[in-house]
Tab-separated table of C-alpha atoms and ligand atoms in Angstrom:
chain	number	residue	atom	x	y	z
K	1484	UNK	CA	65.714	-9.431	-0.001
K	1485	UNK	CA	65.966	-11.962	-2.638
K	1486	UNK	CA	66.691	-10.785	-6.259
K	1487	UNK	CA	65.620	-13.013	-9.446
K	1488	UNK	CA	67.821	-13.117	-12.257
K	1489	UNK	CA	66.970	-14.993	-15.370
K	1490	UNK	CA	69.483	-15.278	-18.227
K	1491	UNK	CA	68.502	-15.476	-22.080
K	1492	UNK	CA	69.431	-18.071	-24.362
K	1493	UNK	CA	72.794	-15.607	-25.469
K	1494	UNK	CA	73.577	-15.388	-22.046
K	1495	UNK	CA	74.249	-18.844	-22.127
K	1496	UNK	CA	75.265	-20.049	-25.348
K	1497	UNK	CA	78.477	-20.829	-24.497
K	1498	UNK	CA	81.492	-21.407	-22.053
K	1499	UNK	CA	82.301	-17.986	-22.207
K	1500	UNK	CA	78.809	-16.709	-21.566
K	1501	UNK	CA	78.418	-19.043	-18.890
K	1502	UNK	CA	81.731	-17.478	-17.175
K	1503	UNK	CA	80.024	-13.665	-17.464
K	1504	UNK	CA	76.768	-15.332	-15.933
K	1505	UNK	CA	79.030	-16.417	-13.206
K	1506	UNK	CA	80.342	-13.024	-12.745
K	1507	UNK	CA	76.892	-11.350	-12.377
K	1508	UNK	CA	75.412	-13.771	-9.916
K	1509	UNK	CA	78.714	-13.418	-7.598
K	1510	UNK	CA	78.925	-10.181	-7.694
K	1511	UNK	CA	75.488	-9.898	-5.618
K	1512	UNK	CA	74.689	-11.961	-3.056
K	1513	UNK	CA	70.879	-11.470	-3.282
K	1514	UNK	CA	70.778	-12.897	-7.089
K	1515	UNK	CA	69.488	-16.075	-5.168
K	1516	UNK	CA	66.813	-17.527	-8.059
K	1517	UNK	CA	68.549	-17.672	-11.007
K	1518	UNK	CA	66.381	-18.897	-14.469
K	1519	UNK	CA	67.647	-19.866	-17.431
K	1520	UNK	CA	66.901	-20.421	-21.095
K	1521	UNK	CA	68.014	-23.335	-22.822
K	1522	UNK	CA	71.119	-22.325	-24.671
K	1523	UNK	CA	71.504	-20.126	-27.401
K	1524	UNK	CA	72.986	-18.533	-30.788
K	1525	UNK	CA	76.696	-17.866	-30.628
K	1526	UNK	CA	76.934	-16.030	-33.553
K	1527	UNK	CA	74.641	-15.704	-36.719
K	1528	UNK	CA	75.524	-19.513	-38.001
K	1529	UNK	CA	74.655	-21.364	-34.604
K	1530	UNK	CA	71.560	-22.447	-33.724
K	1531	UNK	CA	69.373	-22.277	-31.022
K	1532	UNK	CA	69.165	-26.045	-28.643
K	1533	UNK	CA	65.540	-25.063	-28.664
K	1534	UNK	CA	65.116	-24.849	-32.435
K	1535	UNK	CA	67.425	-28.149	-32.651
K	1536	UNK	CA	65.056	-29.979	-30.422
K	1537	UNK	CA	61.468	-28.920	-32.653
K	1538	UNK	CA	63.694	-29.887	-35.499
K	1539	UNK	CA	64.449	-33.445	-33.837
K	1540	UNK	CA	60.468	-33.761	-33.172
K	1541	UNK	CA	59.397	-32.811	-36.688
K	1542	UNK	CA	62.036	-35.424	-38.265
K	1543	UNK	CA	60.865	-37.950	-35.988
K	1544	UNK	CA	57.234	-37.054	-36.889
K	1545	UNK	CA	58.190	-37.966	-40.599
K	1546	UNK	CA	60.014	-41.144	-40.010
K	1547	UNK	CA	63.654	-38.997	-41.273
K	1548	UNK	CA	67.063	-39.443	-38.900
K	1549	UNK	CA	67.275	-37.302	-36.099
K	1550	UNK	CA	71.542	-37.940	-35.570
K	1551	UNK	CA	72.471	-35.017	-37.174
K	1552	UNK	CA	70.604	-32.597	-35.130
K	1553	UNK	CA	71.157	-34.341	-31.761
K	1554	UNK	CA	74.905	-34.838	-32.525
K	1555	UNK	CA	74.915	-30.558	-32.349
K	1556	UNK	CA	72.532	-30.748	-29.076
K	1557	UNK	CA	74.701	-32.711	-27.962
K	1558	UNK	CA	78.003	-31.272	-28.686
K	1559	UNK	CA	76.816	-27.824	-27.891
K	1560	UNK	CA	76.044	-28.879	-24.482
K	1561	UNK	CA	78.775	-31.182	-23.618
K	1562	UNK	CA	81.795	-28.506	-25.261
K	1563	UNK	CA	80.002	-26.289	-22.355
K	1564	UNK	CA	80.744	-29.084	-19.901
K	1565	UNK	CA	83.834	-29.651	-20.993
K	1566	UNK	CA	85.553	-26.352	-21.080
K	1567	UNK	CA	83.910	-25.709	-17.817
K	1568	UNK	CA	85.166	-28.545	-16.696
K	1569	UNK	CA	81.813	-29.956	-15.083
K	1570	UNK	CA	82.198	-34.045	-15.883
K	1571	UNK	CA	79.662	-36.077	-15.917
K	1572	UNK	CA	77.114	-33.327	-15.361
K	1573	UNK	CA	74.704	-34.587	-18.338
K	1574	UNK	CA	75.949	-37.076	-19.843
K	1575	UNK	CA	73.201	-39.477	-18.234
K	1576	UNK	CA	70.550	-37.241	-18.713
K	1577	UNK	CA	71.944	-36.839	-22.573
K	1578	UNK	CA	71.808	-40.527	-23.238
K	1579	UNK	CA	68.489	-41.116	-21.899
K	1580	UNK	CA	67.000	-38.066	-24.141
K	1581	UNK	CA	68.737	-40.036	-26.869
K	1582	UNK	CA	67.360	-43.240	-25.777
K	1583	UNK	CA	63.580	-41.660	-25.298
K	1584	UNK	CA	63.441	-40.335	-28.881
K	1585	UNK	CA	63.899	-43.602	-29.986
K	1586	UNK	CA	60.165	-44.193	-28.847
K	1587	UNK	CA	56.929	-42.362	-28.633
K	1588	UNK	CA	57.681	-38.853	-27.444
K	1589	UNK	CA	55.615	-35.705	-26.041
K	1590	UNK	CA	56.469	-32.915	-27.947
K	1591	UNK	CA	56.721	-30.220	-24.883
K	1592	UNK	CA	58.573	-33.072	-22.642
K	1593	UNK	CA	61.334	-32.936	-25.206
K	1594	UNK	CA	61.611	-29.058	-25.975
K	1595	UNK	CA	61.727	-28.449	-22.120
K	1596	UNK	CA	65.476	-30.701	-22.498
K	1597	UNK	CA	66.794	-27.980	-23.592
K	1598	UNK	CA	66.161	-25.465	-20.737
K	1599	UNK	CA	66.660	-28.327	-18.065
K	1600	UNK	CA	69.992	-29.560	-19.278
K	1601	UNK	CA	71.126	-26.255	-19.511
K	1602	UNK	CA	69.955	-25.605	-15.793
K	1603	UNK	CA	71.808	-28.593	-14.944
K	1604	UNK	CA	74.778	-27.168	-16.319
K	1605	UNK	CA	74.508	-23.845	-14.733
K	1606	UNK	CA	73.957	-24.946	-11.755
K	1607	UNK	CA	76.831	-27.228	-11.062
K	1608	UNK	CA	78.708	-24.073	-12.916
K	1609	UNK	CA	77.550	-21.510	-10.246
K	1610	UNK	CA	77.259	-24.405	-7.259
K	1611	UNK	CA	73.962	-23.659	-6.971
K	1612	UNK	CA	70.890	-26.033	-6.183
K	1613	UNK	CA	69.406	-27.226	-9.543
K	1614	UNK	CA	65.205	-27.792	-8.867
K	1615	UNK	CA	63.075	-29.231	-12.185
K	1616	UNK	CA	60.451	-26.680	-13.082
K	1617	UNK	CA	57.941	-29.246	-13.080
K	1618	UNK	CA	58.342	-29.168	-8.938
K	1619	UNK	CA	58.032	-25.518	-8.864
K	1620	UNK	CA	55.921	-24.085	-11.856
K	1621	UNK	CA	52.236	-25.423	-11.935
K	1622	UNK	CA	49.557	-25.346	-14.490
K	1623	UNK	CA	45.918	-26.222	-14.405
K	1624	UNK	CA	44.209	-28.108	-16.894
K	1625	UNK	CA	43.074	-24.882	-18.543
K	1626	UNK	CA	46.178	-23.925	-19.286
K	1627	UNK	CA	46.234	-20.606	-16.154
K	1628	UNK	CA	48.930	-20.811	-13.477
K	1629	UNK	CA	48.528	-22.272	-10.096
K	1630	UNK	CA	49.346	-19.704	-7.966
K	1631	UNK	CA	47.896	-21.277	-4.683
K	1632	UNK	CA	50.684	-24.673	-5.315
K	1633	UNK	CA	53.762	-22.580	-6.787
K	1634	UNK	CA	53.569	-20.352	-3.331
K	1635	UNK	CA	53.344	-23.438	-1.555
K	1636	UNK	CA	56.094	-24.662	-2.941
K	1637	UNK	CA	58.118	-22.303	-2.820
K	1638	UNK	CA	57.570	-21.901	1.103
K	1639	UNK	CA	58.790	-25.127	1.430
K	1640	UNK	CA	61.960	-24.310	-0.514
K	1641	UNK	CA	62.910	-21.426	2.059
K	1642	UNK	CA	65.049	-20.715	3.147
K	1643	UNK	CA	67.578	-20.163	0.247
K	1644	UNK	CA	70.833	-20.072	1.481
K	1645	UNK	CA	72.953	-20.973	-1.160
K	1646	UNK	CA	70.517	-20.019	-4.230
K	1647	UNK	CA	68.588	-22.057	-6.627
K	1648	UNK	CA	68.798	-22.484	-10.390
K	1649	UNK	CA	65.560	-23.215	-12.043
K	1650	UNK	CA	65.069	-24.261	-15.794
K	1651	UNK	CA	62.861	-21.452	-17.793
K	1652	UNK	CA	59.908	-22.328	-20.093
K	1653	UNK	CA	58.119	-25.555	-18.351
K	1654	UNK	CA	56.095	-26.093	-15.849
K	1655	UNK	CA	53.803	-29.316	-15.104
K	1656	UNK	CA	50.143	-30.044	-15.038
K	1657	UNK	CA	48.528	-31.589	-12.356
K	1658	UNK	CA	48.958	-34.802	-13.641
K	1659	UNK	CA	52.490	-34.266	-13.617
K	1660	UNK	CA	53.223	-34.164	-17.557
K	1661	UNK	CA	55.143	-31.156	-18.822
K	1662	UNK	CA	53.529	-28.102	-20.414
K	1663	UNK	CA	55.808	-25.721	-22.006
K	1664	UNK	CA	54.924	-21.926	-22.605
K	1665	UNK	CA	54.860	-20.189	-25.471
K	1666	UNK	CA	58.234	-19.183	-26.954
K	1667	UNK	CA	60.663	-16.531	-25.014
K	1668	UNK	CA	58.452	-18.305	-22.188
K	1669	UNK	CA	61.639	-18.506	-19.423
K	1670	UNK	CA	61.020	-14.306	-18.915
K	1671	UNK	CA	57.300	-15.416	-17.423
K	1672	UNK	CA	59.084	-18.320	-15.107
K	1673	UNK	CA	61.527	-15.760	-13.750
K	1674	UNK	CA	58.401	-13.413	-13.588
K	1675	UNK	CA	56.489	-15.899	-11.557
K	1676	UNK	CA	58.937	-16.603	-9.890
K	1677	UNK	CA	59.594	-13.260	-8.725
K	1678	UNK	CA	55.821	-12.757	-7.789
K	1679	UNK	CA	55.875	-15.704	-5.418
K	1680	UNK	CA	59.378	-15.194	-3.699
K	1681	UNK	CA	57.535	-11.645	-3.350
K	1682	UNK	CA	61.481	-10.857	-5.229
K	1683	UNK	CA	62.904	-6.787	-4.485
K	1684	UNK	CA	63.378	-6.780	-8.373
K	1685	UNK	CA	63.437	-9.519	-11.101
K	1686	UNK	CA	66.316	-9.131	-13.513
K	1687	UNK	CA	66.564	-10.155	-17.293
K	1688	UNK	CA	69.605	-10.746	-18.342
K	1689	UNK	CA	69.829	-10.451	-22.305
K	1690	UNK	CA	71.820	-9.252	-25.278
K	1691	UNK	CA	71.077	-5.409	-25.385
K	1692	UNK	CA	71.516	-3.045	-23.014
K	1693	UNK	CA	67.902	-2.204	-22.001
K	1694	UNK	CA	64.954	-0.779	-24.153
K	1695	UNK	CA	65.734	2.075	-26.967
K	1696	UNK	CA	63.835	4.733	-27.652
K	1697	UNK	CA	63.001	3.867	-31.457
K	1698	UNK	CA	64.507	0.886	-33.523
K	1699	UNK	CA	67.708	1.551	-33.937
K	1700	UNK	CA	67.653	0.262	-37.560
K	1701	UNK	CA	65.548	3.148	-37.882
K	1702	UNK	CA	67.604	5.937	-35.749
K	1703	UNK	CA	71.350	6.204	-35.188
K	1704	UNK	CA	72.115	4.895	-32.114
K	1705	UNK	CA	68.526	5.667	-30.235
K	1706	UNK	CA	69.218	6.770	-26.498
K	1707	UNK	CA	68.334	4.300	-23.380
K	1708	UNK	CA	65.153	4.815	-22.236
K	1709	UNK	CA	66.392	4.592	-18.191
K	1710	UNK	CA	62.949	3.892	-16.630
K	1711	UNK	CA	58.983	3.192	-18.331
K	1712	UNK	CA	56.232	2.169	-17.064
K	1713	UNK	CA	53.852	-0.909	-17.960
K	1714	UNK	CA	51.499	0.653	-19.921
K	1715	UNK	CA	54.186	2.919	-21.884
K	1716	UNK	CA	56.049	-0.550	-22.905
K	1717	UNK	CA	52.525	-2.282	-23.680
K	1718	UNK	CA	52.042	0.407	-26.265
K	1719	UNK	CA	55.627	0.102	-27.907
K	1720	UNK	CA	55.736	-3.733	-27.785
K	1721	UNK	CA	52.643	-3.925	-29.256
K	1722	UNK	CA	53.666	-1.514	-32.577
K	1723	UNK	CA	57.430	-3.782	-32.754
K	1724	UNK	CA	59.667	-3.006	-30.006
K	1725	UNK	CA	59.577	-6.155	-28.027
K	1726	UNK	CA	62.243	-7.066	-25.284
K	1727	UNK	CA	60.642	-9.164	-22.707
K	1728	UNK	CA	57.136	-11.810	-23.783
K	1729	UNK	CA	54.224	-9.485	-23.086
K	1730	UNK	CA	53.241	-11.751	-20.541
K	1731	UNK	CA	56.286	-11.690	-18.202
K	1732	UNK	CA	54.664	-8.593	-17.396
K	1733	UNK	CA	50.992	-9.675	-15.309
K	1734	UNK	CA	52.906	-11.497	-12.539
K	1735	UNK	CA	55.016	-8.649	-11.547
K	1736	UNK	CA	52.939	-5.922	-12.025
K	1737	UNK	CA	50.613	-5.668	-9.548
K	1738	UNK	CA	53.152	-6.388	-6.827
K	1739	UNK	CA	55.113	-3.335	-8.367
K	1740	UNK	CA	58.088	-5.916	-8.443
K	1741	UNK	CA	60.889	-3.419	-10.871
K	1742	UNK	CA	61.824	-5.436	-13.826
K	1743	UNK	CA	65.435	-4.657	-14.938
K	1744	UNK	CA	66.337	-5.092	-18.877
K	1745	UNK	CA	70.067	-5.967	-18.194
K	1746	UNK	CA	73.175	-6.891	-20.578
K	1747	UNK	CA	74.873	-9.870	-20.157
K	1748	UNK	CA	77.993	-8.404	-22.144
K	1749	UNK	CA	78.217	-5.049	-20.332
K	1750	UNK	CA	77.050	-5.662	-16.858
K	1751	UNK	CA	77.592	-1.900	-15.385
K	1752	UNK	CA	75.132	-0.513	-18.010
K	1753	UNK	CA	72.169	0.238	-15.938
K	1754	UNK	CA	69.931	-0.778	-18.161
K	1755	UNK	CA	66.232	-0.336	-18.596
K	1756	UNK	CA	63.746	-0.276	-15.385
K	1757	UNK	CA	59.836	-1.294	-16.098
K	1758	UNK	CA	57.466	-0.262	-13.271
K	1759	UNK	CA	54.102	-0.157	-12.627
K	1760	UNK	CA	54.113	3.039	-10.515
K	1761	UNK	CA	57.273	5.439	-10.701
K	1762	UNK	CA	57.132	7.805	-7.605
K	1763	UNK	CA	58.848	11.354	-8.327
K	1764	UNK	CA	61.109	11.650	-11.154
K	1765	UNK	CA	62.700	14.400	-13.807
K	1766	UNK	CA	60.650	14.763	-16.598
K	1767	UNK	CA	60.970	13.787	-19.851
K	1768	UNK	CA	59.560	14.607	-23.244
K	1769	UNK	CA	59.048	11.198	-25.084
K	1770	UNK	CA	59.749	7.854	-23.717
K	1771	UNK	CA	59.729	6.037	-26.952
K	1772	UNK	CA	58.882	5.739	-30.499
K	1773	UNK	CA	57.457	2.246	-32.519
K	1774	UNK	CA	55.732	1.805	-35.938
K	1775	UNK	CA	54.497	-1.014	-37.900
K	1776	UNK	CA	54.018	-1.022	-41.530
K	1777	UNK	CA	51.449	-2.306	-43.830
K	1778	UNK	CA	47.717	-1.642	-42.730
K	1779	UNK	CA	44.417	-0.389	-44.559
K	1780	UNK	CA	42.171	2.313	-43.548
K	1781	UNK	CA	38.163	1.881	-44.188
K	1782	UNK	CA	36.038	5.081	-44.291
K	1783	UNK	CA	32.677	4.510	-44.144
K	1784	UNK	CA	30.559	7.987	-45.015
K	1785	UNK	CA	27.034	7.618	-44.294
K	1786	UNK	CA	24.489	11.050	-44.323
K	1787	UNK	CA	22.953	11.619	-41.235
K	1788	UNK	CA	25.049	8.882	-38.957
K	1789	UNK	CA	25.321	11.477	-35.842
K	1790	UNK	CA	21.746	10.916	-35.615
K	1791	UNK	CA	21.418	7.140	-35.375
K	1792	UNK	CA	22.871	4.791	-33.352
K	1793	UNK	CA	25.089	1.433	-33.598
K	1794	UNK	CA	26.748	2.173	-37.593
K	1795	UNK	CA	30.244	1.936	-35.734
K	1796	UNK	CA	29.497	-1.280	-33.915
K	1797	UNK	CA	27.728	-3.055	-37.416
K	1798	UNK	CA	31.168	-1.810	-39.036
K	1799	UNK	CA	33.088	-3.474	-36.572
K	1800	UNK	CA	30.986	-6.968	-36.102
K	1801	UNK	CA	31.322	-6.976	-40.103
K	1802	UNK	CA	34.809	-7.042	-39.594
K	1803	UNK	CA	34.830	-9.373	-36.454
K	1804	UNK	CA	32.917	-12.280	-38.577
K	1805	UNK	CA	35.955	-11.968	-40.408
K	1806	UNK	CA	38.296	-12.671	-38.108
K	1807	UNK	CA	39.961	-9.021	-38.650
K	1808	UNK	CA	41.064	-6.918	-35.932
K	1809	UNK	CA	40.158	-3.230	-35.647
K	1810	UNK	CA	43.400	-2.012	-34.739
K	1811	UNK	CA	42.206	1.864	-34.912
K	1812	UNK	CA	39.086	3.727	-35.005
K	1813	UNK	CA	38.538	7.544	-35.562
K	1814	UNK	CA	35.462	9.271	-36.051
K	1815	UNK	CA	33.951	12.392	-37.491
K	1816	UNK	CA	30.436	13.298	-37.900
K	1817	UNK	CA	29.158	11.851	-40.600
K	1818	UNK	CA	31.980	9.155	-41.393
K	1819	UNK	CA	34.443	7.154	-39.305
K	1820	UNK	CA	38.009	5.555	-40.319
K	1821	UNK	CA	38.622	2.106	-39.321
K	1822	UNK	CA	42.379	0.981	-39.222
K	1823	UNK	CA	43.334	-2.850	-39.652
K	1824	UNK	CA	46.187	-4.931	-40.927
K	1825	UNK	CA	46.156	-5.187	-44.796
K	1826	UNK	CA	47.183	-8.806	-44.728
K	1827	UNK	CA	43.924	-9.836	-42.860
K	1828	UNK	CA	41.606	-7.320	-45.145
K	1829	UNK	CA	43.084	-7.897	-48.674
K	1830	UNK	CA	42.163	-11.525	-48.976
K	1831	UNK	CA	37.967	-10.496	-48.173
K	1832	UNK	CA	38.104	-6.553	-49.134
K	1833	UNK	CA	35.336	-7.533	-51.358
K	1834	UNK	CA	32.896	-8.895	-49.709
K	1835	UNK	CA	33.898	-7.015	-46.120
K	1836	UNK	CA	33.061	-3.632	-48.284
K	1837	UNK	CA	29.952	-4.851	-49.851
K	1838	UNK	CA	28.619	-6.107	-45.710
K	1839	UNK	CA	29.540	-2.970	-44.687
K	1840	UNK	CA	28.064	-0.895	-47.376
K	1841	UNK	CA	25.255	-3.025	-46.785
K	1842	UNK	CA	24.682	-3.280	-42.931
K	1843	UNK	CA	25.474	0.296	-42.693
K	1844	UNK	CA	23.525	1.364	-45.481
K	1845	UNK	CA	26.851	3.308	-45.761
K	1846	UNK	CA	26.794	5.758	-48.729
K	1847	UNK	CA	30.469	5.133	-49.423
K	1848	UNK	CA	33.393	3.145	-47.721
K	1849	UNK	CA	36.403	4.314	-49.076
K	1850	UNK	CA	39.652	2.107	-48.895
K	1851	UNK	CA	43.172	2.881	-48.757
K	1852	UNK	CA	46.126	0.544	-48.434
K	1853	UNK	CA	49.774	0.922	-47.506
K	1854	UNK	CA	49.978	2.843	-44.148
K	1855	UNK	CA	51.958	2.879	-41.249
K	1856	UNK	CA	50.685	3.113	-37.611
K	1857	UNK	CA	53.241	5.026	-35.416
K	1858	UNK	CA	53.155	5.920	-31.774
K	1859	UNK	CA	54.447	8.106	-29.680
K	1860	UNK	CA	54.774	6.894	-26.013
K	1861	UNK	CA	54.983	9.139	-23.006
K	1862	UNK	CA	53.527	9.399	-19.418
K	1863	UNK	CA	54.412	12.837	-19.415
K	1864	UNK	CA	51.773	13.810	-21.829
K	1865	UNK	CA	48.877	14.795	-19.747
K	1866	UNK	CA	50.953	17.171	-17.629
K	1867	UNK	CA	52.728	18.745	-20.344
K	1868	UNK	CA	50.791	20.982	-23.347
K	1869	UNK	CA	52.274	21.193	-26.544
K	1870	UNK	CA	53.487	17.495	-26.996
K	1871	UNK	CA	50.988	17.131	-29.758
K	1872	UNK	CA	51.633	20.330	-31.355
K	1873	UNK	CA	55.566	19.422	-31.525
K	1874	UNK	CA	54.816	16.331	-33.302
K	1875	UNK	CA	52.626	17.721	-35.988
K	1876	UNK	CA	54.431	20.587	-36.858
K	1877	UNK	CA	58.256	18.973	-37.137
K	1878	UNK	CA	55.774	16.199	-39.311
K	1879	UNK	CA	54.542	19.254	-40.824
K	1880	UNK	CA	57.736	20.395	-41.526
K	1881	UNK	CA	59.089	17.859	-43.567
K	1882	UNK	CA	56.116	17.724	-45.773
K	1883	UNK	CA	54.846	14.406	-43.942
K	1884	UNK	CA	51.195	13.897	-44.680
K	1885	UNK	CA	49.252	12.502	-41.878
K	1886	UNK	CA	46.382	9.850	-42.820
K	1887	UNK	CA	45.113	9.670	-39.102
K	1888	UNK	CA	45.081	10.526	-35.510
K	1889	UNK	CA	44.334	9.114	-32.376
K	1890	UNK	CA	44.653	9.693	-28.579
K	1891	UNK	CA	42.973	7.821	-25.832
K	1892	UNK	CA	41.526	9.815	-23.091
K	1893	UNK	CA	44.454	8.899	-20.389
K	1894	UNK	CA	46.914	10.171	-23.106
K	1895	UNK	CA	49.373	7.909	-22.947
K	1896	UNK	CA	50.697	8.082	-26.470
K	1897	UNK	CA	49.182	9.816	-29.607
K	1898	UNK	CA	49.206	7.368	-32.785
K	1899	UNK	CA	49.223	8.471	-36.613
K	1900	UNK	CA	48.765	6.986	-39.736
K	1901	UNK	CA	51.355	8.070	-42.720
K	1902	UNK	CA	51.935	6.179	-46.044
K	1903	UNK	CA	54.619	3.367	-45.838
K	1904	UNK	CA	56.830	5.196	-47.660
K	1905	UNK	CA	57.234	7.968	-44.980
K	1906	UNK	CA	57.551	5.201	-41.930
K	1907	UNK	CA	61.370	5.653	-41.452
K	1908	UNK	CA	60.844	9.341	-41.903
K	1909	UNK	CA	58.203	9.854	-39.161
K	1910	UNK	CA	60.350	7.918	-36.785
K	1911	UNK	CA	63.184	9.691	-37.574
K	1912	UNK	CA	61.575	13.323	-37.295
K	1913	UNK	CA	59.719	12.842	-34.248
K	1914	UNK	CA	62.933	11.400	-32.808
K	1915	UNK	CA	64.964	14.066	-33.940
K	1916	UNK	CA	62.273	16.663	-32.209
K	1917	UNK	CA	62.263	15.319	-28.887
K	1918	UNK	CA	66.023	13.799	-28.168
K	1919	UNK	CA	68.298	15.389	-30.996
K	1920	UNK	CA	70.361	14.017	-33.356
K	1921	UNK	CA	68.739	10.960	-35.546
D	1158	LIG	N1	64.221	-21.538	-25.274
D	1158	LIG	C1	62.900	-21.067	-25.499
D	1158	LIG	C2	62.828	-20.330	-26.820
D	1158	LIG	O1	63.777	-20.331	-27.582
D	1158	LIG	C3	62.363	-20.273	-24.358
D	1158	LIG	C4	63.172	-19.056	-23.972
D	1158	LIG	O2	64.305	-18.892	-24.406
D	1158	LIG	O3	62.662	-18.250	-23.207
D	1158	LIG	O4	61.812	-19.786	-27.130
């Protein structure tokens, strides 16, 4: 069975990288799709051929030079030629970029250059066949996927004997212009691609060696978490801990296609395994911790609300003709807490109190600012009592107030509100409860 492999913008910033890309794809024969980013950061000073190429558009857009930036497109890409020793790879396809900006130019036809010259390089590099992303990744005019046309195509691809590399990001609409995807877009292509080559496992190659339990800026060196499941990393990318774009996720999942969170730089690490169904396995306490800073509660205390209906919904549509998400909601009898981000309240906390004070005929709505949301993430919950009670009493323990709680039904991870000022602590307590040493 066919594997898909799709290396990150580090993974290919340079000749080096390149080389360790090489290295991975040889070393199993089934790595037969192979999708790339355009290339990356070497270190902390470079820049991204991505970033270079928005940069080019936006200088064009205000009549300024472009040379500069192109010159380091340029010699980004072509030092990767060179020390790879792969001629005349790009050197047309440079020169006519060049030539093209000097005219009118669509914005997402020029970003995609970066992810299809890279592809070009990579797959002279690996001796792979190089196929455009425009032939094999189709939009409609609404912006979905065309999953009908993509399976065709592939199908008329097959069979792969000698492997394929495809440029991430891009795809084309029916009229055949490019459409890019949003940024980090190359993890969906290698996810689609995965879904319609019906792929034993799609790999993503990156810069860390799978997903950590908690931020490691938070906790000293967090442990691996080995496998999680869809929902579980849905939860945790949501509060911060992102490794793959949320929607690199939809195409996989329902096939239950295993996506592996792999490390360019240390290949044997086994990495992190996202599934949408795990069978039997050991059980663990926690499978991660996230938090994200800065949000307001709103309690609304109103006599006598048990007996009426609708005061939570007028709450909320107050705050929906606002444009502010309810990120939160926990409820008592005669009052309810309503948890959204400060930067979206402070601007209309006026008025949004007054509406709700008003369309609530609320007898109070208290406010209070500077909380952090935290979650802790486990599938294990439901089977195993006392989760909960660990939390609250090593919280307890260190004299950490809590603001809030909540816990969905299908207990998949318990959330709390504390004040900013405790954030690091919480993490670092709960971690320390469940996996030692923080
Ligand atoms: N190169 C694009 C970006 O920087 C897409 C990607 O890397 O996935 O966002």
């Amino acid at each position: 069975m066919i594997k898909v492999a799709k290396f990150g913008g580090s993974s290919v910033a340079n000749s080096a990288q390149l080389k360790k890309v090489k290295g991975i794809v040889e070393a199993d024969s089934s790595r037969k799709i192979i999708v790339t980013s355009a290339s990356g950061k070497e270190n902390g000073e470079d820049h991204k051929i991505t970033d270079l190429l928005y940069l080019c558009y936006e200088h064009k857009r205000y009549g300024m030079p472009i040379d500069m930036m192109f010159n380091l497109i340029q010699e980004k890409l072509l030092t990767i030629q060179r020390e790879l020793s792969l001629d005349n790879t790009i050197d047309e396809d440079i020169q006519a970029l060049y030539e093209a900006l000097k005219g009118p130019i669509e914005l997402d036809y020029l970003i995609s250059r970066g992810e299809f010259l890279t592809g070009k390089l990579l797959s002279r590099y690996l001796g792979f066949r190089f196929i455009d992303a425009k032939e094999m990744i189709f939009f409609k005019y609404n912006g979905e996927f065309d999953y009908p046309k993509m399976v065709e195509a592939f199908q008329k691809l097959e069979p792969i004997e000698t492997g394929v590399v495809i440029p991430g990001f891009y795809g084309s609409l029916p009229n055949g212009d490019i459409r890019l995807m949003t940024r980090g877009g190359s993890d969906i292509t290698g996810s689609i691609l995965a879904n319609v080559a019906e792929a034993e496992r799609y790999e993503n190659w990156t810069d860390v060696s799978g997903i950590l339990k908690a931020d490691p800026r938070l906790v000293k060196q967090p442990k691996q978490i080995d496998i999680i499941t869809y929902e579980e990393l849905r939860e945790l990318s949501y509060m911060g801990a992102s490794v793959i774009h949320e929607e690199a996720v939809y195409p996989v999942k329902d096939k239950n296609i295993p996506i592996y969170i792999l490390n360019t730089n240390e290949p044997e690490n086994k990495g992190t395994i996202i599934l949408n169904k795990v069978a039997i396995e050991k059980r663990q306490a926690i499978t991660g911790i996230a938090g994200k800073q800065d949000f307001s509660i709103l309690t609304v205390v109103k006599e006598h609300m048990s007996d009426e209906f609708g005061t939570i919904r007028k709450a909320i549509e107050v705050l929906e003709s606002f444009h502010i998400k309810v990120e939160q909601i926990s409820t008592a009898i005669d009052r309810f807490s309503l948890v959204v981000d400060s930067e979206q309240l402070k601007p209309v906390l006026y008025e949004v109190v007054a509406q709700i004070k008003e369309i609530c005929q609320a007898n109070q709505v208290n406010v209070s600012h500077e909380l952090s949301l935290i979650t802790v993430v486990s599938r294990f919950m439901k089977e195993k009592t006392g989760m909960s009670g660990r939390v609250f009493e090593a919280l307890g323990k260190e004299k950490i107030n809590i603001s809030l709680i909540s816990q969905t039904g299908d207990e998949t991870n318990i959330i709390i509100a504390v004040s900013n000022q405790d954030y690091r602590k919480t993490i670092r307590t709960i971690y320390q409860e469940f996996e030692g040493a923080a």
